[in-house]
Tab-separated table of C-alpha atoms in Angstrom:
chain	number	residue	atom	x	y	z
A	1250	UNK	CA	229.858	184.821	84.250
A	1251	UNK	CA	228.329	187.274	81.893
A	1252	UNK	CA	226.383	185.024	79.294
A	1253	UNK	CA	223.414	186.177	76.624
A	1254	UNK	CA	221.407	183.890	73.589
A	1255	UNK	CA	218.840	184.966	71.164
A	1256	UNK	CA	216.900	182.569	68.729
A	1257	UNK	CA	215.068	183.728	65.209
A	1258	UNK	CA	213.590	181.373	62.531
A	1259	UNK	CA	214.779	182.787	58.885
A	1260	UNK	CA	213.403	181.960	56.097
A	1261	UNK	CA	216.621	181.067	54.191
A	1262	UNK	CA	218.194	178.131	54.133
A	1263	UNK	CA	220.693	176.567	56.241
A	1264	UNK	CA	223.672	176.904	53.689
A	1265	UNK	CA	222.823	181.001	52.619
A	1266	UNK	CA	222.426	181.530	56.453
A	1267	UNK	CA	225.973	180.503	56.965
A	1268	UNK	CA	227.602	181.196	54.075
A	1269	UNK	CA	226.704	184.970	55.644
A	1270	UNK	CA	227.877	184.699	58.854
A	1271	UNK	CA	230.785	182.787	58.185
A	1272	UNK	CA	232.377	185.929	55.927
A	1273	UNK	CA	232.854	188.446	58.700
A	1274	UNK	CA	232.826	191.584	56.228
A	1275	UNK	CA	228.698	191.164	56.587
A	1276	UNK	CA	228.780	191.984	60.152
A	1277	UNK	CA	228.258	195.789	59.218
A	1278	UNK	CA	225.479	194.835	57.324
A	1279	UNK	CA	223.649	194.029	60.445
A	1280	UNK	CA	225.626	194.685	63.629
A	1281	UNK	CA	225.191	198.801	64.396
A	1282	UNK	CA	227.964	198.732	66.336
A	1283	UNK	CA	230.963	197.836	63.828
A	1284	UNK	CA	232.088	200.788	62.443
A	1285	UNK	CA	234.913	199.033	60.349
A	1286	UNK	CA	235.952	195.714	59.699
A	1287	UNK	CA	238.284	193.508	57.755
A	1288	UNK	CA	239.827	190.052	56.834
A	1289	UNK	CA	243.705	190.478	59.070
A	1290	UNK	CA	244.645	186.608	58.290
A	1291	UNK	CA	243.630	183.058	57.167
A	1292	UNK	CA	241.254	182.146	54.904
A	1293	UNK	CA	237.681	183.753	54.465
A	1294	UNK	CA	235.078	181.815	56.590
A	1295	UNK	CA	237.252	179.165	57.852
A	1296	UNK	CA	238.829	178.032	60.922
A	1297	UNK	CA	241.635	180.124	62.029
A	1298	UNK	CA	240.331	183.227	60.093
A	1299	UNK	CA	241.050	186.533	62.123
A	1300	UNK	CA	238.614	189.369	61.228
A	1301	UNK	CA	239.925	192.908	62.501
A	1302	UNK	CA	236.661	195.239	63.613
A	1303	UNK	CA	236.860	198.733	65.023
A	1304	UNK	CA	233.352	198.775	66.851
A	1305	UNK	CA	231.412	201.754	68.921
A	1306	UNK	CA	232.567	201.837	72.481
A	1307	UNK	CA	231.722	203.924	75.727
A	1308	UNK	CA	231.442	207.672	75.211
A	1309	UNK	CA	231.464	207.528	71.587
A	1310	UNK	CA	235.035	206.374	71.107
A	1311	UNK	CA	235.971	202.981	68.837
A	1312	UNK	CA	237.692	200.129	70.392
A	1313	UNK	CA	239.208	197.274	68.585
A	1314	UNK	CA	236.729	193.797	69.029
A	1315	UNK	CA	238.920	191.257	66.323
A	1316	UNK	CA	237.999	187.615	66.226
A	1317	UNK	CA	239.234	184.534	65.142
A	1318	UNK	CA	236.731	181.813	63.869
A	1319	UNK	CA	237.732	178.771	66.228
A	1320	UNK	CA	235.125	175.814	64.724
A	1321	UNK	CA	233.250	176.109	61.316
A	1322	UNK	CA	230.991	173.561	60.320
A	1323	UNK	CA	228.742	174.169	57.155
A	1324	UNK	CA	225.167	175.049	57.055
A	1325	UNK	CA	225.160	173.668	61.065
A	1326	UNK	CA	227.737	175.879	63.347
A	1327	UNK	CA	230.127	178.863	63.615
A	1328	UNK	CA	232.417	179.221	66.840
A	1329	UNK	CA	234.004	182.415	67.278
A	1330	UNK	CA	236.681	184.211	69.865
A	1331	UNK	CA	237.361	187.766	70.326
A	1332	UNK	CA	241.133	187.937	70.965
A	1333	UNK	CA	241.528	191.743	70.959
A	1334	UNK	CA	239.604	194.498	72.736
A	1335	UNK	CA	238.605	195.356	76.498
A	1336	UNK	CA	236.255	192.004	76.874
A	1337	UNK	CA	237.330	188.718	75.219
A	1338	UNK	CA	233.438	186.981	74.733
A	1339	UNK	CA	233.251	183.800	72.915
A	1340	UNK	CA	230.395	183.045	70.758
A	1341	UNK	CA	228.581	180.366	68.824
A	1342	UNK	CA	226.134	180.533	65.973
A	1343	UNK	CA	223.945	177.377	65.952
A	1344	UNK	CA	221.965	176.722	62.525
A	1345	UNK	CA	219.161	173.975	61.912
A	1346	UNK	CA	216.834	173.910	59.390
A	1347	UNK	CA	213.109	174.220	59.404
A	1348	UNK	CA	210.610	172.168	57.925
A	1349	UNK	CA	209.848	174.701	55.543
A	1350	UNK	CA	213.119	175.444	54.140
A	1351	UNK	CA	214.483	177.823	56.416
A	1352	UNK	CA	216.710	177.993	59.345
A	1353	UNK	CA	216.571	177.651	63.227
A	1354	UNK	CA	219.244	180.660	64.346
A	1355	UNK	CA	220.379	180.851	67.785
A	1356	UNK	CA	223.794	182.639	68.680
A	1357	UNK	CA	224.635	182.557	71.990
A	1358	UNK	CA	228.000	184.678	73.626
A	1359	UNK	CA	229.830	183.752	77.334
A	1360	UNK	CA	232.629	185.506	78.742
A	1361	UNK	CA	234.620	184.906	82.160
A	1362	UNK	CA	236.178	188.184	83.496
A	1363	UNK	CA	239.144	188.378	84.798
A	1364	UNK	CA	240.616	190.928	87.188
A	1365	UNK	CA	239.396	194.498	86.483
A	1366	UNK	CA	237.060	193.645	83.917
A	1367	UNK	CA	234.867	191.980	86.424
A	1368	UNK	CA	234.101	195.084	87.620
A	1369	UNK	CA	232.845	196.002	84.602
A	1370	UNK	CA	229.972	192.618	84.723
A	1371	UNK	CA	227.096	194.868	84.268
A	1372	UNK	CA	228.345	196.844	81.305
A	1373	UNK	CA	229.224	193.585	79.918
A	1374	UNK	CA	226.058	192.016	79.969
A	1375	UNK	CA	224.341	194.653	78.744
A	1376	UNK	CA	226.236	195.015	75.839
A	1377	UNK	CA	226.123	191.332	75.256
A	1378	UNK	CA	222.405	191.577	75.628
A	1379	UNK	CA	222.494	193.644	72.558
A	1380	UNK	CA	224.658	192.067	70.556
A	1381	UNK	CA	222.425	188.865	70.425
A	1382	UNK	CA	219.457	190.754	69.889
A	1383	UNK	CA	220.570	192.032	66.732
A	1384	UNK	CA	219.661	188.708	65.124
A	1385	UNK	CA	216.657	190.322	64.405
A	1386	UNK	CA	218.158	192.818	61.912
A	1387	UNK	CA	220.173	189.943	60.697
A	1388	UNK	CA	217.119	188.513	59.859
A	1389	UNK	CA	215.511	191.544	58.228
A	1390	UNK	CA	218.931	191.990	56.183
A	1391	UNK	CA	218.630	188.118	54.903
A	1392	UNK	CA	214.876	188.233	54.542
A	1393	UNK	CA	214.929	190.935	51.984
């Protein structure tokens, strides 16, 4: 099973660090790879909230990656599944602050193929590998 985590340490606090994540219209402010995105249903940040993206796929065309926000608790974690597109990942966003004000950030994806798409494993995982390490521009982007 095709799995990836990153970790960063940002110094902002636990509630701006979430508020962030939790409204999906920042992901192109730090994820390369969404080319559009928007708010298809439910409320903004909150459980049951579907976010439609268009993101960059193999050989330069878009594919559709939407998710719906399956567990949302403040300033602590953010649950996530992708429920359109070729792979269906899910993700979690884990927040815990630091001693000096800031936050503890690890997001970590999983995803189980099924039929076809396991052939596919090592595209997967190398695309999932990139997703999580673009915490670091996250962290540049909330730094700032």
């Amino acid at each position: 099973m095709p799995a990836a985590e990153n970790s960063v340490t940002i110094r902002r606090t636990p509630e701006d660090v979430y508020a962030f994540l939790a409204d999906g219209l920042n992901n192109k402010l730090w994820r390369p790879s969404v080319k559009a995105v928007s708010l298809a249903s439910g409320t903004a940040g909150e459980v049951g909230a579907v976010y439609a993206q268009r993101l960059a796929g193999p050989g330069g065309r878009e594919i559709d990656g939407d998710y719906r926000i399956v567990e949302a608790t403040p300033s602590a974690s953010l649950r996530f599944e992708v429920v359109a597109g070729p792979a269906r990942p899910s993700g979690t966003f884990t927040l815990r602050p630091t001693d000096d004000g800031g936050t503890a950030l690890s997001f970590g994806l999983a995803y189980e193929p099924k039929g076809f798409m396991k052939l596919m494993g090592g595209m997967i995982q190398k695309t999932m590998d990139s997703e999580v390490k673009q915490l670091d521009t996250l962290k540049s982007v909330l730094e700032q």
